[in-house]
Short mmCIF file of C-alpha atoms and ligand atoms in Angstrom, two decimals:
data_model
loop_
_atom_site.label_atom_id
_atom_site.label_comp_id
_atom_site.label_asym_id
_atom_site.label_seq_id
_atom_site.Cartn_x
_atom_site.Cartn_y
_atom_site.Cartn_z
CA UNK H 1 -0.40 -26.25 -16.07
CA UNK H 2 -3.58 -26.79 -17.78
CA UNK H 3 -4.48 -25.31 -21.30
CA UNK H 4 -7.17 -23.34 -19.55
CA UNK H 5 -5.78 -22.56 -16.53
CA UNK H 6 -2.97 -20.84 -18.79
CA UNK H 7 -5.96 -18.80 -20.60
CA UNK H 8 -7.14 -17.62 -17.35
CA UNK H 9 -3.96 -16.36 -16.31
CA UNK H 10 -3.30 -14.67 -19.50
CA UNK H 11 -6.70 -13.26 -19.84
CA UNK H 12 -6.46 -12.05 -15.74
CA UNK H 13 -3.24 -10.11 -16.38
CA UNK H 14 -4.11 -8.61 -19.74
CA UNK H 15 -7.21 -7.43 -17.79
CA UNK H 16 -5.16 -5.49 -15.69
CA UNK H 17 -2.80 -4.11 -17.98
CA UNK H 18 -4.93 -2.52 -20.56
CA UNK H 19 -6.83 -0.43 -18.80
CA UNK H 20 -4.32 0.58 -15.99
CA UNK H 21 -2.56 4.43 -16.50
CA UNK H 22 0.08 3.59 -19.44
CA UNK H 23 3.09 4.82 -17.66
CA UNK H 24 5.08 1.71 -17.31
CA UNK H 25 5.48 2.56 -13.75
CA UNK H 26 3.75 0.91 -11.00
CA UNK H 27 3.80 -3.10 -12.28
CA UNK H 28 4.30 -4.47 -8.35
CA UNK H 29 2.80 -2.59 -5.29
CA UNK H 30 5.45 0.34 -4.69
CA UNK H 31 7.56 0.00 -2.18
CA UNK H 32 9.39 2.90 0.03
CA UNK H 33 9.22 5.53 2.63
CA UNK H 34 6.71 8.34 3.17
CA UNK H 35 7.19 11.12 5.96
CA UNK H 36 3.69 11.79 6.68
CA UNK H 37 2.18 9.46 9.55
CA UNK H 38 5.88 9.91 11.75
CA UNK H 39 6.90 13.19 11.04
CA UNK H 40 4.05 15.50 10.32
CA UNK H 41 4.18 19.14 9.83
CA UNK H 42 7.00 19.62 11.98
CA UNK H 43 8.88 22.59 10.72
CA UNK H 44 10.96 23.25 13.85
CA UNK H 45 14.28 22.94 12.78
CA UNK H 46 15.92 25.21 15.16
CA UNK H 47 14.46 23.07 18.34
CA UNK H 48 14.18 19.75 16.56
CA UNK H 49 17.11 19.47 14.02
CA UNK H 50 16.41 15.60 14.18
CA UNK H 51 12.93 14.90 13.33
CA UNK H 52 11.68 18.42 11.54
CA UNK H 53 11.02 18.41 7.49
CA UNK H 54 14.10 18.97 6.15
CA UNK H 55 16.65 17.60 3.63
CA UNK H 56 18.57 16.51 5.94
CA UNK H 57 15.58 14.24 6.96
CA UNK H 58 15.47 12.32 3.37
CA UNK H 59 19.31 12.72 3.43
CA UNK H 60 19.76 10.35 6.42
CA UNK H 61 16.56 8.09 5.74
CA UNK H 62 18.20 7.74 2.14
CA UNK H 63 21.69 6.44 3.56
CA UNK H 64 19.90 4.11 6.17
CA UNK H 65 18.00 2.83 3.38
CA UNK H 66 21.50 1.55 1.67
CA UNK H 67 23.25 0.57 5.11
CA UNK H 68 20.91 -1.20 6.62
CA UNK H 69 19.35 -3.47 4.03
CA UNK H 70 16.27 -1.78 2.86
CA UNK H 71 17.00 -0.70 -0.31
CA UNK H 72 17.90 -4.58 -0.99
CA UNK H 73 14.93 -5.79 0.33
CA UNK H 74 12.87 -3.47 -2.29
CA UNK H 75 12.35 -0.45 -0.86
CA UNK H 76 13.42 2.16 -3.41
CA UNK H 77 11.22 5.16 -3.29
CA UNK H 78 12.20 8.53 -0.34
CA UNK H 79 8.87 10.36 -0.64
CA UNK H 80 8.28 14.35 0.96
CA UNK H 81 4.97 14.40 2.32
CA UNK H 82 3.02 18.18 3.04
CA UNK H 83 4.96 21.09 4.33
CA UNK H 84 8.00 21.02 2.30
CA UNK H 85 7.30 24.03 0.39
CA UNK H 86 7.92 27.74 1.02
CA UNK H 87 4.50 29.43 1.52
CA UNK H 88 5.02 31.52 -1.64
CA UNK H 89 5.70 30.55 -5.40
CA UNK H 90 8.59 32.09 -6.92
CA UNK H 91 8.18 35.31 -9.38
CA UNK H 92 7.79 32.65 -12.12
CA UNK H 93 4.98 31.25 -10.51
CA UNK H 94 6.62 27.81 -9.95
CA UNK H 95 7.06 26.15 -6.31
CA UNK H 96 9.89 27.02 -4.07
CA UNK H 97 11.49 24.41 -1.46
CA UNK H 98 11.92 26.51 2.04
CA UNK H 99 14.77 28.08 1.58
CA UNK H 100 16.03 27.62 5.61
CA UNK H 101 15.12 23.66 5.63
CA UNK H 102 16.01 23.03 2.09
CA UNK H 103 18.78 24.81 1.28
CA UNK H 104 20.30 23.05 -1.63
CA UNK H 105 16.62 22.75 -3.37
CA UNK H 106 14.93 19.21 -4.20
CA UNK H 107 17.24 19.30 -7.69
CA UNK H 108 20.22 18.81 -5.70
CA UNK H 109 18.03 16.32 -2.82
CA UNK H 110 16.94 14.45 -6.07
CA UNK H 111 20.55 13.94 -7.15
CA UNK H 112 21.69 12.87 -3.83
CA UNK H 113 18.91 10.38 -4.04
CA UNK H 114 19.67 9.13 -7.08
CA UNK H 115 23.45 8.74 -6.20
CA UNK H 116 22.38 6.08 -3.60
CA UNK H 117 20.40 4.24 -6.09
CA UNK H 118 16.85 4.99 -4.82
CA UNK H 119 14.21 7.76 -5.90
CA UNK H 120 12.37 10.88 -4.77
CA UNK H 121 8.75 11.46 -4.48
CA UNK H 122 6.97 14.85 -3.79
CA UNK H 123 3.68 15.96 -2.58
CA UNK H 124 1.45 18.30 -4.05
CA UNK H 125 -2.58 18.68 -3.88
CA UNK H 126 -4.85 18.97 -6.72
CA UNK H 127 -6.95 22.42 -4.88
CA UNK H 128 -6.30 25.68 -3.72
CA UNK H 129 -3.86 24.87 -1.02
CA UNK H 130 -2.40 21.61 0.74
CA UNK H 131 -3.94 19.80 3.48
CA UNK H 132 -1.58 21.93 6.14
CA UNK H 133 -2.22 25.14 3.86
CA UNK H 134 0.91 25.23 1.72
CA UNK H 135 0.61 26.29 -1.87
CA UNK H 136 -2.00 23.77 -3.98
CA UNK H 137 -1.68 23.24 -7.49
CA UNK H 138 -4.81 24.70 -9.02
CA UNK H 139 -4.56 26.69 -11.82
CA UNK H 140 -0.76 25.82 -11.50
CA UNK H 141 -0.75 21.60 -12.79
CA UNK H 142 1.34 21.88 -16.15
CA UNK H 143 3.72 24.00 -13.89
CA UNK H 144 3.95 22.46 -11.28
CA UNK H 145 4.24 18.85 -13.24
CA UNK H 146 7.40 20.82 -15.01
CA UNK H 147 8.87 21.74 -12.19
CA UNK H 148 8.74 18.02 -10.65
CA UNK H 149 10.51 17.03 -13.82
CA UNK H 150 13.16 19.51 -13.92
CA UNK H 151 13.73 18.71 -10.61
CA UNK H 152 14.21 14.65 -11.96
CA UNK H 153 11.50 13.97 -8.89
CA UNK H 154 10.32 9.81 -9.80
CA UNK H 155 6.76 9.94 -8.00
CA UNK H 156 4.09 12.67 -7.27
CA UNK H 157 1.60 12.16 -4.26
CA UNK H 158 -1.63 14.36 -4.94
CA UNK H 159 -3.45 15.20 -2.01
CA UNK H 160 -7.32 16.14 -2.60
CA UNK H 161 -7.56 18.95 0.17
CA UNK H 162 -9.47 22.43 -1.06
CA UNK H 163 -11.73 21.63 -3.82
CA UNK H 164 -15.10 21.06 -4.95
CA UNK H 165 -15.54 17.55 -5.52
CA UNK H 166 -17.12 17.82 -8.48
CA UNK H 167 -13.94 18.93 -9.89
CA UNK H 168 -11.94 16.24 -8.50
CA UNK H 169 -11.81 13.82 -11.30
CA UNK H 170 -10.96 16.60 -13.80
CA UNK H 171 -8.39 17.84 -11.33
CA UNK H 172 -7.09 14.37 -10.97
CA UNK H 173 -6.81 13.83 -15.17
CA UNK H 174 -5.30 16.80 -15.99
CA UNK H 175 -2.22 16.45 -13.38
CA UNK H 176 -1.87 13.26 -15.24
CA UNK H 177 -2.20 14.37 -18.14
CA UNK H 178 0.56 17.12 -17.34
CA UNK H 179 2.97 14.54 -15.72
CA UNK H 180 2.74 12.33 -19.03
CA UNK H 181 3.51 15.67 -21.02
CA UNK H 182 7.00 16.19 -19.59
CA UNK H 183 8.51 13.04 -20.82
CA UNK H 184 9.59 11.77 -17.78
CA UNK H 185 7.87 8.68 -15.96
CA UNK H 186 6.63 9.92 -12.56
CA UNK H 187 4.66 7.70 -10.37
CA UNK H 188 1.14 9.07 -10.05
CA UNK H 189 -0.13 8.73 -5.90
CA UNK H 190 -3.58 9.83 -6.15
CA UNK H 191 -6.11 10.28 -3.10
CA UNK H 192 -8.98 11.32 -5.47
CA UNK H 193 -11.57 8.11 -3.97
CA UNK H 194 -11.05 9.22 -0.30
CA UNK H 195 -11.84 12.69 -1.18
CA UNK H 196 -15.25 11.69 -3.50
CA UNK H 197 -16.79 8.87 -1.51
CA UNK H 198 -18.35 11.03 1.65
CA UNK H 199 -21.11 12.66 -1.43
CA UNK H 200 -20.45 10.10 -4.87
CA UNK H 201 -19.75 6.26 -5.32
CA UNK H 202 -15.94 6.83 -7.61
CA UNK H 203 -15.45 5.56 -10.86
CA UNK H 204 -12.96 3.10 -10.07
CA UNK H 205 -12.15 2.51 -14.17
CA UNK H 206 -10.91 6.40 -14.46
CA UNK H 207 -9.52 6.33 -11.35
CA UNK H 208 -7.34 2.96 -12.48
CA UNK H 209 -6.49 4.87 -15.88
CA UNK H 210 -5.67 8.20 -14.43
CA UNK H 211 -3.08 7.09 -11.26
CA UNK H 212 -0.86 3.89 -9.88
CA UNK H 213 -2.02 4.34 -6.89
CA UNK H 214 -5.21 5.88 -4.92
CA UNK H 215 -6.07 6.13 -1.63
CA UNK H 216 -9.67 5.51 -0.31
CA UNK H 217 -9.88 6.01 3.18
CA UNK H 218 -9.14 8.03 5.99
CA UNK H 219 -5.38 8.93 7.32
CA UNK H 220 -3.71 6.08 9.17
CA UNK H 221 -2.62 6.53 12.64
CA UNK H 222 -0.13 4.58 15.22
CA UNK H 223 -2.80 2.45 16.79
CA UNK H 224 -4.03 -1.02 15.95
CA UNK H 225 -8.11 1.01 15.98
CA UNK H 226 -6.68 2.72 12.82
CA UNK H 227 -5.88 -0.84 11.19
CA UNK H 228 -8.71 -2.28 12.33
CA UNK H 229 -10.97 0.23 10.93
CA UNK H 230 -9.11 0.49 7.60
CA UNK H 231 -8.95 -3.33 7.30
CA UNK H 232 -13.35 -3.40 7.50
CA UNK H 233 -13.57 -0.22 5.23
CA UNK H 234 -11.60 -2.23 2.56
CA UNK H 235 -13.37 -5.64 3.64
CA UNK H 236 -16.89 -3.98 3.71
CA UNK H 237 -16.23 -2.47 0.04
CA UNK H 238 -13.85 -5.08 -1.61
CA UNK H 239 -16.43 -5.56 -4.26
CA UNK H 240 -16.11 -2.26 -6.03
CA UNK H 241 -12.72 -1.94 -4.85
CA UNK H 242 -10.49 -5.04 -5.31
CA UNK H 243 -11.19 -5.45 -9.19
CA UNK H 244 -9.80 -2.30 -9.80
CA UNK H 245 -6.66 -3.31 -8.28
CA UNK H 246 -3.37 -4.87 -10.66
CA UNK H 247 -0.22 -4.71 -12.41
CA UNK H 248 0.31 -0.68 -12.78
CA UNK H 249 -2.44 0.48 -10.65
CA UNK H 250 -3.32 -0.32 -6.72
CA UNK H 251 -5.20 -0.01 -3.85
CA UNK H 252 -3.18 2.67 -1.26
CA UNK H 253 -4.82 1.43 2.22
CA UNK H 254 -2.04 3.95 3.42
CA UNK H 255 1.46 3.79 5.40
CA UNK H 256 2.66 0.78 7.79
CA UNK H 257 3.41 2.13 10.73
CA UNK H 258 5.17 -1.07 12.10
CA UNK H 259 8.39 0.29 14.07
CA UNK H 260 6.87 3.29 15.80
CA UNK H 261 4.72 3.09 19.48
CA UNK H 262 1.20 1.65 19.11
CA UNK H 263 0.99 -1.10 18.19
CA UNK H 264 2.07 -4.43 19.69
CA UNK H 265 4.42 -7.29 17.79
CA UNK H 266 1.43 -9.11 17.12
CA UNK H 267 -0.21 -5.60 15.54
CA UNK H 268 2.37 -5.17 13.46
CA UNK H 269 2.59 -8.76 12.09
CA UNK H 270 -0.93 -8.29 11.37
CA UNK H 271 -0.57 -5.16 9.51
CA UNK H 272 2.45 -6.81 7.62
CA UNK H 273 0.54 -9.66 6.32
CA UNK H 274 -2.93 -8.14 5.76
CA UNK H 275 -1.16 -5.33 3.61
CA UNK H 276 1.04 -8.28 1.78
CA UNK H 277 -2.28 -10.08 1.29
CA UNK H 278 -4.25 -6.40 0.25
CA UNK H 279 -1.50 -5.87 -2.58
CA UNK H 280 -1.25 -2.47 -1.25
CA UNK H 281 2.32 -0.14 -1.71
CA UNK H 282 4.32 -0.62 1.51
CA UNK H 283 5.47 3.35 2.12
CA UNK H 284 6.87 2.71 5.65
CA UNK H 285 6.41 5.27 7.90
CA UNK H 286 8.82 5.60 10.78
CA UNK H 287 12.56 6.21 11.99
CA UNK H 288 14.55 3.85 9.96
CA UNK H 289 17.51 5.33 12.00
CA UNK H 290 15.73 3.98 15.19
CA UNK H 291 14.04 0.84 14.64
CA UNK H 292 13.90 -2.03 17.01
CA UNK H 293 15.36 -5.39 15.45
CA UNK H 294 12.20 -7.06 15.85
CA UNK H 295 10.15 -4.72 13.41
CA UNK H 296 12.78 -4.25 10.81
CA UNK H 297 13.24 -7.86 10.27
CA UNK H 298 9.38 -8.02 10.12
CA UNK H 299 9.72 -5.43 7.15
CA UNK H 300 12.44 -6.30 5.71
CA UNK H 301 10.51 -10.71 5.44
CA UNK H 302 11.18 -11.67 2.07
CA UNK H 303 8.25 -14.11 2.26
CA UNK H 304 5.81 -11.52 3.19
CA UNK H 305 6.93 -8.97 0.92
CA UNK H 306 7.19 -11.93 -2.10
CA UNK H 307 3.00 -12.20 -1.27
CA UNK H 308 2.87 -8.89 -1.39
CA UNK H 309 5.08 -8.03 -4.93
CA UNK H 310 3.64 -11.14 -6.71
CA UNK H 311 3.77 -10.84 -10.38
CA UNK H 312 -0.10 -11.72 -10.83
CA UNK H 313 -1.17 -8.80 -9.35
CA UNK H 314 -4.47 -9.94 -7.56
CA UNK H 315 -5.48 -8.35 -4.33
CA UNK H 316 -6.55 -10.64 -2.05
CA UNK H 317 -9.79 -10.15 0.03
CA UNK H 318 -11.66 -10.98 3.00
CA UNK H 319 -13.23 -14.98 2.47
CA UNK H 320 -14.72 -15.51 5.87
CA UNK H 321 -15.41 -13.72 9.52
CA UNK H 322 -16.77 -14.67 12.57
CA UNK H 323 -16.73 -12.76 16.02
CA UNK H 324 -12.91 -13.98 16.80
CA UNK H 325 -11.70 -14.58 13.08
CA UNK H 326 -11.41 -13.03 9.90
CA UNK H 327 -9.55 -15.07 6.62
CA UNK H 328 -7.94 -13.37 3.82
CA UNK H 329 -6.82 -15.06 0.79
CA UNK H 330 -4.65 -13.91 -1.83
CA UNK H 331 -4.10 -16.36 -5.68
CA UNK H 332 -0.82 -16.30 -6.22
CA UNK H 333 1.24 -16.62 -9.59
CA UNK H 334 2.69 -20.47 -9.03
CA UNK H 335 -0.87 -21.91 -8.43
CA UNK H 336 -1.18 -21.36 -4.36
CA UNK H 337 -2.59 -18.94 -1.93
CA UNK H 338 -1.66 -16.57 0.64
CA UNK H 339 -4.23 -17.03 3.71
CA UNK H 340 -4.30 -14.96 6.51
CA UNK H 341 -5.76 -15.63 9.59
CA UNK H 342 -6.56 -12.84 11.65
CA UNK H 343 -7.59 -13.00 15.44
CA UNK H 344 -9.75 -10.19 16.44
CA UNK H 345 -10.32 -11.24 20.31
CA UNK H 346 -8.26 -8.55 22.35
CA UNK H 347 -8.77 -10.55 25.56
CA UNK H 348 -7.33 -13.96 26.35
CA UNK H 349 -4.73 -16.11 25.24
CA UNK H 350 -3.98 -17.74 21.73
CA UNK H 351 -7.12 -19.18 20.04
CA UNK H 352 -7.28 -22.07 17.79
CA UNK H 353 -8.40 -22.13 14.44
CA UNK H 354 -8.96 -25.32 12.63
CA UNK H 355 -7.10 -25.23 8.69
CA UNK H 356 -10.07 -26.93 7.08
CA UNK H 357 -12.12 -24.01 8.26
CA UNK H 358 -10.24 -21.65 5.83
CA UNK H 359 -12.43 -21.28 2.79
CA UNK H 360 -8.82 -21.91 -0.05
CA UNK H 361 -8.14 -25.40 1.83
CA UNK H 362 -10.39 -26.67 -0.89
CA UNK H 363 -6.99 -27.04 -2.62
CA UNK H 364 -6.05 -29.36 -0.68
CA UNK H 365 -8.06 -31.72 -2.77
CA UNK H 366 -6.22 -34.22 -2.81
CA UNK H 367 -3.15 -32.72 -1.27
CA UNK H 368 -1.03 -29.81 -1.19
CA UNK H 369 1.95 -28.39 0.33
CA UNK H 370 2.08 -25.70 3.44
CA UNK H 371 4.20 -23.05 4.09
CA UNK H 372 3.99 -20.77 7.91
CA UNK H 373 5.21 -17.34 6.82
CA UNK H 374 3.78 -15.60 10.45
CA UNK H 375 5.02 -15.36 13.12
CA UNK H 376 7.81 -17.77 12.77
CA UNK H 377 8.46 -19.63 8.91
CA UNK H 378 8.29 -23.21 9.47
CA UNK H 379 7.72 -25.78 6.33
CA UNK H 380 4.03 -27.63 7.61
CA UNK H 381 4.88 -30.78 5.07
CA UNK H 382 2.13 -32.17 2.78
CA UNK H 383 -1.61 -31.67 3.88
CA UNK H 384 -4.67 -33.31 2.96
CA UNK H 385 -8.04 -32.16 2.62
CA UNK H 386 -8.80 -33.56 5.89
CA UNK H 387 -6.11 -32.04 7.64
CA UNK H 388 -6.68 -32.16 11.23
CA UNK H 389 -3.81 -29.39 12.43
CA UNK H 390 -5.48 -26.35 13.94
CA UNK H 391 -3.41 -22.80 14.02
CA UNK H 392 -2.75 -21.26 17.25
CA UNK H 393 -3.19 -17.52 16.52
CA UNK H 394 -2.60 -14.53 19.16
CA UNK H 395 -4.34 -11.83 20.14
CA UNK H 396 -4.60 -9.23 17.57
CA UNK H 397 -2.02 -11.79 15.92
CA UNK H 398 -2.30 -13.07 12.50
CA UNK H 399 -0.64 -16.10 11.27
CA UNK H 400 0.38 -16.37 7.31
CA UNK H 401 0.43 -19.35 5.38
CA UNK H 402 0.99 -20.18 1.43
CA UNK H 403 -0.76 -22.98 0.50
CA UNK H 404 0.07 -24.83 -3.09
CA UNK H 405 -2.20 -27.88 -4.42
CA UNK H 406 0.75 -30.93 -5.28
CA UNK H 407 -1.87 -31.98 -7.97
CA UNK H 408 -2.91 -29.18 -11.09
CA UNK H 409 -5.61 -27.98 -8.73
CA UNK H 410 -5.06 -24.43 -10.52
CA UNK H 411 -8.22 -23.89 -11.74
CA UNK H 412 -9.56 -25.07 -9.16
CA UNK H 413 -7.86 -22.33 -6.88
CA UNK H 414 -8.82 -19.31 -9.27
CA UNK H 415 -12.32 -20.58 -9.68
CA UNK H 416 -12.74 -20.08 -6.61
CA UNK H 417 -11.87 -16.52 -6.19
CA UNK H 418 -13.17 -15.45 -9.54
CA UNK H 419 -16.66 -17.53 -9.75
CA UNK H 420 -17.72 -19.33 -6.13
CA UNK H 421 -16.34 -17.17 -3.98
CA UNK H 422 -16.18 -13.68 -6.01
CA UNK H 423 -15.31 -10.60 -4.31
CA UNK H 424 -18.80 -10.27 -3.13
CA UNK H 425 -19.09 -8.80 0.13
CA UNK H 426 -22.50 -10.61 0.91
CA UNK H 427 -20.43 -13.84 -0.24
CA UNK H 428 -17.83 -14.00 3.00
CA UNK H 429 -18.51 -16.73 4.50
CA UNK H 430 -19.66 -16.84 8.19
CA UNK H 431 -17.72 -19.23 10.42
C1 GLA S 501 -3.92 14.35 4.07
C2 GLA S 501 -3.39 13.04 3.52
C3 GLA S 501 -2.24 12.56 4.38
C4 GLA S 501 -1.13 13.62 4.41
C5 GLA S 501 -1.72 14.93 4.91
C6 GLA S 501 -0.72 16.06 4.78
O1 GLA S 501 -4.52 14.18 5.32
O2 GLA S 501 -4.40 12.07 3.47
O3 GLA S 501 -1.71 11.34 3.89
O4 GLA S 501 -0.59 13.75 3.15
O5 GLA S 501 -2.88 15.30 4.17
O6 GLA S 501 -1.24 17.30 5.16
#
């Protein structure tokens, strides 16, 4: 590698690390399961034993999660979404599992957890109550940040429902601040952006100091509209957002819902690789006790999720669009790129997109090597500049590809995001 090319690298990842939240926690994109987007508020235990919020829930999602190869391809944390708590704090003031659904209390759930090698993460909300009206934290954070440790819970998600949001950042700070105070390292899940950006433009450098993860945009939902739309809010502000993004602090574009009923293979490769490529936590949201084949191998690809848990840290961004195609690119750590080539036609057959069209191929310069990740892995040999192979890319499809220049064309590669092509939304390229 070249002296300067080195320097760069350096320089990029020291970026990241000094001014992300000092917990230690958070270096790759987390990886897990979250309740929310599957399972709700359902509290009906008596009716629905299988799919209500209970411990039993976490219980079995915790021993699929050892069984069935999650755990070993990354996926460590169980997280409680909303609705776990009993609608009244105890005489102490302190937050009280439901007694019926949680009998043996989130200590003992935590324990169980642990005992199976993975960890717990709880919800709480930074206002008056939760999103679904449970107890909220205000006026309760140094508490409520004790309790979680007692409890040995590993990550907090802090929901923004039920307060001004002028008090949002100082709500946000001094959870973190409490969470730091116990001792223990708890992963901080923040949602303070989403919650400011309908009346303020957030300050993306406190937000990057204060959590390891934040969520920006609306709830996702089991339809490929919802990925669409989330995919052009983070495309449309990628300028102000993907900077903030590295090694101990990240982008939360919000669960994959790949295994569920909306969306179509194709849908859920695209989600795969676009949230790979986005750097974004992968908290799977679905019935790891009934997946089909198809989708669990798809999130459980070692490729994808290697894109996606790079050690550089860089979230990739939108490059180029035109009515039928979008391009992401993502640098990665051993000099190549993750592209992803999205095809946004919903009528029709496969569509052909020509490789020298993607904006990276300039790294091909003179040569390079190429790798199909999506949708089947297949080694594409040695490439030139010239390249005349065209991708055949499906409906709603995406196909994945790593891309590595065979001659020291580093700098060449990071130049281009950092300088030429910048994270500049009026810099995408139009095909
Ligand atoms: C908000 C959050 C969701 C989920 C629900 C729970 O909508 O954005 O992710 O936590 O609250 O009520």
């Amino acid at each position: 590698m070249e002296k300067t090319a080195l320097l760069l690298l350096v320089l990029g990842g020291l970026r990241s690390v000094v001014e992300a939240l000092d917990n230690g926690l958070a270096l790759k994109p987390t990886m897990g399961w979250l309740h929310w987007e599957r399972f709700m508020c359902n509290t009906d235990c008596d009716n629905d034993p299988d799919n209500c919020i209970s411990e039993r829930l976490y219980m079995q999602m915790a021993d699929v999660m050892v069984k069935e190869g999650w755990k070993e391809a990354g996926y460590e944390y169980v997280c409680i979404d909303d609705c776990w708590p009993s609608h009244q704090r105890d005489a102490e003031g302190r937050l009280q599992a439901d007694p019926q659904r949680f009998p043996g209390g989130i200590k003992k759930l935590a324990d169980y957890v642990h005992s199976k090698g993975l960890k717990l993460g709880i919800y709480a909300d930074v206002g008056q109550t939760t999103c679904a009206r449970y107890p909220g934290s205000l006026g309760y954070y140094e508490t409520d940040a004790q309790t979680f440790a007692d409890w040995d819970v590993d990550l907090l998600k802090f929901d923004g429902c039920f307060l001004n949001w002028t008090l949002l950042g100082e709500g946000y700070i001094n959870m973190s601040k409490a969470l730091n105070k116990t001792g223990k390292s708890i992963l901080y899940s923040c949602e303070w952006p989403l919650y400011e950006w309908p009346f303020n433009r957030p300050n993306y450098t406190a937000i990057r100091e204060t959590c390891n993860h934040w969520r920006n945009y609306v709830d996702v939902s089991d339809s490929w509209s919802s990925i669409r739309t989330i995919l052009d809010w983070t495309s449309s502000h990628q300028d102000i957002i993907v900077p903030a993004a590295g090694p101990g602090g990240w982008n939360d574009p919000d669960m994959l819902v790949i295994g569920n009923f909306g969306l179509s293979h194709d849908q859920q490769e695209s989600q795969m690789a676009l949230w790979a490529i986005m750097a974004a936590p992968l908290l799977m949201s679905n019935d790891l006790r009934d997946i089909c084949p198809r989708s669990k191998a798809l999130l459980q690809n070692k490729h994808i999720i290697a894109i996606n848990q790079d050690p550089l840290g860089t979230q990739g961004y939108r490059t180029a669009k035109s009515n039928n195609f979008e391009v992401w690119e993502k640098p990665l750590s051993n000099n190549s790129l993750a592209v992803a080539v999205m095809n946004l036609q919903d009528i029709g057959g496969p569509q052909k997109f020509p490789v020298v069209v993607i904006p990276g191929w300039k790294i091909c310069d003179p040569r390079c090597t190429v790798t199909q990740i999506l949708p089947q892995y297949k080694e594409m040999g040695v490439q030139t500049k010239q390249s005349d192979i065209a991708l055949s890319v499906n409906p709603t499809g995406t196909t994945l590809l790593t891309i590595t220049p065979i001659k020291g064309n580093f700098r060449r590669a990071h130049k281009l995001f950092w300088k030429n092509e910048s994270v500049k939304r009026d810099q995408t390229n139009t095909l």
